[in-house]
PDB file of C-alpha atoms in Angstrom:
ATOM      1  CA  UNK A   1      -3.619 -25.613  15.808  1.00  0.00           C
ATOM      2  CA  UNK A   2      -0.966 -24.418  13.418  1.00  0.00           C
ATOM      3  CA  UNK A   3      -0.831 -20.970  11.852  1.00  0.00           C
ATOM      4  CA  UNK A   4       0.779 -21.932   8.824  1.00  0.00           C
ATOM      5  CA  UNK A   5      -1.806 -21.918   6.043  1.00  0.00           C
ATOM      6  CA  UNK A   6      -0.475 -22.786   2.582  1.00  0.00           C
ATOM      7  CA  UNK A   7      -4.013 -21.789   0.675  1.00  0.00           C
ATOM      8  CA  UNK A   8      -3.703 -18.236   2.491  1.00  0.00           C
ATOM      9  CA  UNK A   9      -0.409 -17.603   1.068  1.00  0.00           C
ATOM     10  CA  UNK A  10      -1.310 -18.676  -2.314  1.00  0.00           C
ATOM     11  CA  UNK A  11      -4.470 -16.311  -2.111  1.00  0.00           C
ATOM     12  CA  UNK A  12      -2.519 -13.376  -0.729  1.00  0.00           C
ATOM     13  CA  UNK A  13       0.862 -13.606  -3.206  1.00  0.00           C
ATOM     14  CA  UNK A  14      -2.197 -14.245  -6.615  1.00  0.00           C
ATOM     15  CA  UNK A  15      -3.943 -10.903  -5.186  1.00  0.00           C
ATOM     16  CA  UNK A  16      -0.853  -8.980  -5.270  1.00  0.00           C
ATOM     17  CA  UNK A  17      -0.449 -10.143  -8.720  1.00  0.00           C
ATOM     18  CA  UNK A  18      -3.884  -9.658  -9.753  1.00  0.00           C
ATOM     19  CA  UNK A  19      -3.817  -5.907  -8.263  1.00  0.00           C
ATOM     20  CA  UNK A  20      -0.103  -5.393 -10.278  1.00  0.00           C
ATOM     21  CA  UNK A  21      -2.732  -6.822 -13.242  1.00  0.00           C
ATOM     22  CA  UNK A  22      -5.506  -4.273 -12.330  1.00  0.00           C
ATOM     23  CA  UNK A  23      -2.194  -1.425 -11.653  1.00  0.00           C
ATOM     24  CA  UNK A  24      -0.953  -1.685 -15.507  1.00  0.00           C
ATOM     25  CA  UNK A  25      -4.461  -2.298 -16.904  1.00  0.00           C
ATOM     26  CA  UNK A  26      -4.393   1.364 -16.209  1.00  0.00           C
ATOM     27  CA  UNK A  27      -1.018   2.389 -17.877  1.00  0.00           C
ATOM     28  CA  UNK A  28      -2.548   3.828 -21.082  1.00  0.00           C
ATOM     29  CA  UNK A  29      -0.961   2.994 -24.525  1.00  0.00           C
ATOM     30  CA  UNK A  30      -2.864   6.061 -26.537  1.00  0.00           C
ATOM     31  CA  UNK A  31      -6.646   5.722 -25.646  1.00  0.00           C
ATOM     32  CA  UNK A  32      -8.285   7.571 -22.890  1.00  0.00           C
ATOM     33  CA  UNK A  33      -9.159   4.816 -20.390  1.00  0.00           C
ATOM     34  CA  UNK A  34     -10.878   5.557 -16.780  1.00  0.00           C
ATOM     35  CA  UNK A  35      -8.628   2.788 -15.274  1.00  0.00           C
ATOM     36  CA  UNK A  36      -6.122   5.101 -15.787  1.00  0.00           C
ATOM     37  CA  UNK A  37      -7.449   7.077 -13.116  1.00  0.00           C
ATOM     38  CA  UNK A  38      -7.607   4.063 -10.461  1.00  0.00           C
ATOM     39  CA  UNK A  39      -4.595   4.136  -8.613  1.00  0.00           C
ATOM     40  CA  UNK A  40      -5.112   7.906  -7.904  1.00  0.00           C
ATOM     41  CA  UNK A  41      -6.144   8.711  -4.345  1.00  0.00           C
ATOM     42  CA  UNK A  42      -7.752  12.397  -2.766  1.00  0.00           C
ATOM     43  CA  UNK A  43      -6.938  13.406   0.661  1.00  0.00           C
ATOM     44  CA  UNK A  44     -10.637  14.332   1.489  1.00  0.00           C
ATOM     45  CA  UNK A  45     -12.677  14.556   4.839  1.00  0.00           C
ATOM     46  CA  UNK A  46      -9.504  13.484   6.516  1.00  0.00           C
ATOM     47  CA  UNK A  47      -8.501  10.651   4.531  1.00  0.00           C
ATOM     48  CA  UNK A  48      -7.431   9.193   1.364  1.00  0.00           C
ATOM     49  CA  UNK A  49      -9.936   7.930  -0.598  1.00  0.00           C
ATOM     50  CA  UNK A  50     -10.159   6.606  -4.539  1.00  0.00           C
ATOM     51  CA  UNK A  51     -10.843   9.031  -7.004  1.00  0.00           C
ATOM     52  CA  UNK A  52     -13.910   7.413  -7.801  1.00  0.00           C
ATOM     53  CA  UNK A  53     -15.245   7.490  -4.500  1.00  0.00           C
ATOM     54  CA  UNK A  54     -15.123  11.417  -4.718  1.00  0.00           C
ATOM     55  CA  UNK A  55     -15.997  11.593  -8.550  1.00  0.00           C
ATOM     56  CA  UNK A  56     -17.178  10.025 -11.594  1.00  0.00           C
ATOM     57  CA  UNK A  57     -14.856   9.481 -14.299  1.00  0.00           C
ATOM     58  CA  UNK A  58     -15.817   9.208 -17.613  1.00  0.00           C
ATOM     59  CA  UNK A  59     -14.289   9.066 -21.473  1.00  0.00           C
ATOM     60  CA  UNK A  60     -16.582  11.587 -23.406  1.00  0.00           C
ATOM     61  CA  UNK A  61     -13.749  11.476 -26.333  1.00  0.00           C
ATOM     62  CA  UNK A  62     -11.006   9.059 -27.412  1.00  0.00           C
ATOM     63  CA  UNK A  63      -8.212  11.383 -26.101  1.00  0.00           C
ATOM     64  CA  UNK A  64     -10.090  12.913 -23.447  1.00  0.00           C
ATOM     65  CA  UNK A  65     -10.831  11.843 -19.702  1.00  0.00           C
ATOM     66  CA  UNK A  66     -13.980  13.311 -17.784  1.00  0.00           C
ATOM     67  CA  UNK A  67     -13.516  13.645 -13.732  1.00  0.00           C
ATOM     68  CA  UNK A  68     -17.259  15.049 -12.377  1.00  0.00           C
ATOM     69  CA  UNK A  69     -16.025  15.959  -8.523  1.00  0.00           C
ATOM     70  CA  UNK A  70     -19.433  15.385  -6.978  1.00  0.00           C
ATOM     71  CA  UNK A  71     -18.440  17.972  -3.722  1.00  0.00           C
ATOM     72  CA  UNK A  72     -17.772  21.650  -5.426  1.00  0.00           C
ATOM     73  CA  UNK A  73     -14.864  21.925  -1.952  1.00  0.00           C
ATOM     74  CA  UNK A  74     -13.038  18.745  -3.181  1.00  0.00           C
ATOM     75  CA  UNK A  75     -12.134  19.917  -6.309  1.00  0.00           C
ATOM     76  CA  UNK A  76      -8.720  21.616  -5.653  1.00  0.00           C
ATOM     77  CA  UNK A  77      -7.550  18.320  -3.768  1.00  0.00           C
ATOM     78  CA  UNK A  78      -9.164  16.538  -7.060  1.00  0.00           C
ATOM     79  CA  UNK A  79      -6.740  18.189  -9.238  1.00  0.00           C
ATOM     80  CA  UNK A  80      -3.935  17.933  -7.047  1.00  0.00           C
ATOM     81  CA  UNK A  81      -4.045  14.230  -6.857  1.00  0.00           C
ATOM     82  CA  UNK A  82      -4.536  13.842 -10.362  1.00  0.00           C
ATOM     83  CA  UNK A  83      -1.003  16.030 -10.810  1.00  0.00           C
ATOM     84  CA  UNK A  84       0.852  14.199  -7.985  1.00  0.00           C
ATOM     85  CA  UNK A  85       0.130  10.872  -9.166  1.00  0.00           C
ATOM     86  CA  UNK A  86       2.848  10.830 -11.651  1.00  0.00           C
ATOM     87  CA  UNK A  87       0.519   9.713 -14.300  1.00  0.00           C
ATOM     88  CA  UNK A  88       1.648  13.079 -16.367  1.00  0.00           C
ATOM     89  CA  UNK A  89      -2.095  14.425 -16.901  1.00  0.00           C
ATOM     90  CA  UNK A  90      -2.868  17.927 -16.188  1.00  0.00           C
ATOM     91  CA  UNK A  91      -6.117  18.650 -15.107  1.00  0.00           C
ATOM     92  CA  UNK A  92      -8.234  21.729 -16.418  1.00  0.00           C
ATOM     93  CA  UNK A  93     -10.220  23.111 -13.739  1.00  0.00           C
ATOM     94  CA  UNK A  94     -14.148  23.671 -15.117  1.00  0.00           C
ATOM     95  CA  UNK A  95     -16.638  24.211 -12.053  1.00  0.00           C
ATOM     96  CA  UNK A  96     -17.034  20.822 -10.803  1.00  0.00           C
ATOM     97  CA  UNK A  97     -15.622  19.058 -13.770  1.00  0.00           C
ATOM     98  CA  UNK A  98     -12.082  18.376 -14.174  1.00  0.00           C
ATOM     99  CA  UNK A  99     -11.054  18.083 -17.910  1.00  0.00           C
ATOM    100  CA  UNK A 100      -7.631  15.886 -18.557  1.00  0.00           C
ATOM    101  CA  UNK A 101      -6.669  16.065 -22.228  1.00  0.00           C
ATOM    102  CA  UNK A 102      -4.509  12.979 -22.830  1.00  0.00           C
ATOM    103  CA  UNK A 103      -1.300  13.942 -24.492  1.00  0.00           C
ATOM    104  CA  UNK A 104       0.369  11.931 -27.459  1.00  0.00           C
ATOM    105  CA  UNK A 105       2.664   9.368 -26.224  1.00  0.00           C
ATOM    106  CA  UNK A 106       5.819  10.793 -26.892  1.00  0.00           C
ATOM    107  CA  UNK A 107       8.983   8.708 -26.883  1.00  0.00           C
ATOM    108  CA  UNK A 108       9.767  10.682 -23.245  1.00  0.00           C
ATOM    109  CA  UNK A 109       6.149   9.895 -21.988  1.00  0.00           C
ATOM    110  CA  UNK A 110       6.331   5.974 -23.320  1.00  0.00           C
ATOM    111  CA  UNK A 111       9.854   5.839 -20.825  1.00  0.00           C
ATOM    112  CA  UNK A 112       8.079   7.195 -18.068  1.00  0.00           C
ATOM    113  CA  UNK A 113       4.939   5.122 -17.950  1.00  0.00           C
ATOM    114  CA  UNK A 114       7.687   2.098 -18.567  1.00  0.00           C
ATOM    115  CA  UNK A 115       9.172   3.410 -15.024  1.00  0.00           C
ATOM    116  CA  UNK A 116       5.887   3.282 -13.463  1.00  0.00           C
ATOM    117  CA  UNK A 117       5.230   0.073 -15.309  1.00  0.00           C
ATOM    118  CA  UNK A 118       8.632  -1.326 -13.170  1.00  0.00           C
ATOM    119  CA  UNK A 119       7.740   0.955 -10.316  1.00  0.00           C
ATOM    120  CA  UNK A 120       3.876  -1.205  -9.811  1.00  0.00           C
ATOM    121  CA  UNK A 121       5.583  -4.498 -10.454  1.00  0.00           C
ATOM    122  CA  UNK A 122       8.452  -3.736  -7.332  1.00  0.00           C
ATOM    123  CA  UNK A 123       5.427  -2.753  -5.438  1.00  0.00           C
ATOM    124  CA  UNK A 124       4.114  -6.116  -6.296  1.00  0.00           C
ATOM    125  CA  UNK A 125       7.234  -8.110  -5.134  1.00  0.00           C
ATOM    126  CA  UNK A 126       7.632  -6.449  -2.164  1.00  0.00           C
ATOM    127  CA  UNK A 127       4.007  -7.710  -1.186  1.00  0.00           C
ATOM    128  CA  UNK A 128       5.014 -11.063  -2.210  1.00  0.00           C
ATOM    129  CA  UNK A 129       7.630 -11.010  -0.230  1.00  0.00           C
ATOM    130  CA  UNK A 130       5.932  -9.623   2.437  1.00  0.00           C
ATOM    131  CA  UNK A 131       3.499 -12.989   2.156  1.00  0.00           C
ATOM    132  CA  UNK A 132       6.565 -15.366   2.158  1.00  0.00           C
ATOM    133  CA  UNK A 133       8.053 -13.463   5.354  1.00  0.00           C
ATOM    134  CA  UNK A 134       4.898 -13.910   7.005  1.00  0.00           C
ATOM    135  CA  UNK A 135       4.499 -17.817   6.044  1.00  0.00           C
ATOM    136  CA  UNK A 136       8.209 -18.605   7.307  1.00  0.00           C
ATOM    137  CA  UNK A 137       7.411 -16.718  10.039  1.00  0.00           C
ATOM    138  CA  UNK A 138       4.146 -18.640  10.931  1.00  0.00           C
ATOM    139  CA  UNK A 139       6.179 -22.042  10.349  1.00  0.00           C
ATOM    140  CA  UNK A 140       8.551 -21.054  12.994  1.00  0.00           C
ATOM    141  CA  UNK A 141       5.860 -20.186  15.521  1.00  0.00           C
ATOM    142  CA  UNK A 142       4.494 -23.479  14.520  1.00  0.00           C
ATOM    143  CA  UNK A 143       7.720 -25.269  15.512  1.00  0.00           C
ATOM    144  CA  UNK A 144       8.476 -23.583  18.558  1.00  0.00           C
ATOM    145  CA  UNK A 145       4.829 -24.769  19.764  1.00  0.00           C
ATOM    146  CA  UNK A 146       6.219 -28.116  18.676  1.00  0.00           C
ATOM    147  CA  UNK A 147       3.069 -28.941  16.108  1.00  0.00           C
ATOM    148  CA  UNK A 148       5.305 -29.529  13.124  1.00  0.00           C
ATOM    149  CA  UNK A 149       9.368 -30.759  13.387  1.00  0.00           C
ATOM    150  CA  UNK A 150      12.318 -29.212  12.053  1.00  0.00           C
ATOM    151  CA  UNK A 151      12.162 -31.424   8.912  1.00  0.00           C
ATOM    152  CA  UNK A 152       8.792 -30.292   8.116  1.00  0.00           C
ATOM    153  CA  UNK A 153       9.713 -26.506   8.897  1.00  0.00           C
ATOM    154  CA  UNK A 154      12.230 -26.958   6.313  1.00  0.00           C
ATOM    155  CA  UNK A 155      10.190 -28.686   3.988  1.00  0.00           C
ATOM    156  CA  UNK A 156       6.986 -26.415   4.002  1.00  0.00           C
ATOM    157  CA  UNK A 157       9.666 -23.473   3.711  1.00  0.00           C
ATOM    158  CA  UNK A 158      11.482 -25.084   0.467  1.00  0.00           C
ATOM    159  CA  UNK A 159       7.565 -25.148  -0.710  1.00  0.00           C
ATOM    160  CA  UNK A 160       7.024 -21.351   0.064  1.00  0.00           C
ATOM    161  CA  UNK A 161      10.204 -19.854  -1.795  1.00  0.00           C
ATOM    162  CA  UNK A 162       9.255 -22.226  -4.717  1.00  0.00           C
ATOM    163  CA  UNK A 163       5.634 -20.585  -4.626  1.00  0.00           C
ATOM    164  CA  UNK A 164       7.165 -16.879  -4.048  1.00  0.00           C
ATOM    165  CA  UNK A 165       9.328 -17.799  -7.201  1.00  0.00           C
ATOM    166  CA  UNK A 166       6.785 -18.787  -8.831  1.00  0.00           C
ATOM    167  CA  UNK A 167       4.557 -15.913  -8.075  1.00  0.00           C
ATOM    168  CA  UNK A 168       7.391 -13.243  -9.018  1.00  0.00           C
ATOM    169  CA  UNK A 169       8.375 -14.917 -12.407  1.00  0.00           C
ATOM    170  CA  UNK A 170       4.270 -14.286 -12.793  1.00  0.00           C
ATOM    171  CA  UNK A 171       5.060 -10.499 -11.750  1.00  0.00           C
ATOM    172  CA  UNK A 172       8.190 -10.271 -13.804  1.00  0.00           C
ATOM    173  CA  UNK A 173       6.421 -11.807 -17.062  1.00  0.00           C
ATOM    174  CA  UNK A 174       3.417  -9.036 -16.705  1.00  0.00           C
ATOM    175  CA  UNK A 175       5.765  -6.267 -16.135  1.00  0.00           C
ATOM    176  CA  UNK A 176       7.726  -6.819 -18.668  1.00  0.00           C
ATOM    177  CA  UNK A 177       4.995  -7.717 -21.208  1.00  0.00           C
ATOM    178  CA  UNK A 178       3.370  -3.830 -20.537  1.00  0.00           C
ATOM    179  CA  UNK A 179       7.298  -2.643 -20.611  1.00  0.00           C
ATOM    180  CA  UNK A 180       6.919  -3.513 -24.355  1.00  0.00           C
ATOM    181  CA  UNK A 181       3.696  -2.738 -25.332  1.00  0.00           C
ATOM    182  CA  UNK A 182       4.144   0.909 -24.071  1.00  0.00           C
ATOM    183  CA  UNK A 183       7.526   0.901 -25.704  1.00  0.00           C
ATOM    184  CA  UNK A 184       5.980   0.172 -28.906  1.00  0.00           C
ATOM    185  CA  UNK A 185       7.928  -2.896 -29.560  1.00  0.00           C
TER     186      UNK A 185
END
């Protein structure tokens, strides 16, 4: 039976762009927004987990983000995720609740959530990629088993750098779209 699955790869390569989607949903523009807050993980219990696994997150205010750490001993390694993620928010420490007042986007801040807008979409194509390498990979296994010829290798390989292309032009249109809108342009 061959390995190669064309529907797989197609599932896999629109995931990584719907996660890029999900990624720069959370690249804030001026509101406070809880997706904001997604991509941050806590090293906790042993192991990284989501921030909202650990805590509820919440807008009370328009500027304002609410983190409610739900164990009082995972607070510290709360606030230190939310500082490491690079997402330029500094927490204030309040029992159990970590405050993070969001900060006016400055033209410096709007350049740096630009870099982590490019820095989510490289992510994205390196999972693509990742997909194609493992379809090409999966015809060759395929032909050296003998279910498919070397014509048909070539051909269902043509077909998944024309999908990759496809997919990354996809990747490269949504980056570039949240480039600008967090520029202000």
């Amino acid at each position: 039976m061959p390995q190669y699955n064309k529907a797989d790869l197609e599932r896999r390569m629109a995931g990584a762009v719907e996660s890029l989607k999900g990624d720069l949903s959370g690249l804030r523009t001026g509101r406070a927004n809880i997706q904001l807050l997604d991509p941050v993980t806590v090293e906790v219990y042993g192991a990284h987990m989501p921030l909202n696994q650990v805590a509820t997150v919440s807008a009370p205010e328009p500027r304002m983000l609410s983190v409610q750490v739900w164990d009082k001993s995972n607070v510290g390694p709360c606030d230190k995720a939310i500082r490491s993620a690079g997402l330029g928010l500094n927490p204030i420490v309040d029992g159990q609740t970590l405050r993070l007042p969001i900060p006016d986007l400055t033209e410096e801040r709007r350049k740096e959530l630009a870099k982590l807008a490019s820095k989510y979409a490289e992510g994205a194509r390196v999972a693509v990629r990742n997909v194609r390498r493992d379809g090409m990979d999966s015809l060759k296994t395929d032909e050296k088993k003998g279910e498919i010829s070397e014509d048909e290798r070539k051909r269902l390989e043509t077909e998944v750098q024309k999908l990759t292309d496809s997919t990354i032009a996809d990747i490269d249109a949504a980056a570039a779209s949240k480039e600008k809108e967090i520029l202000g342009q």
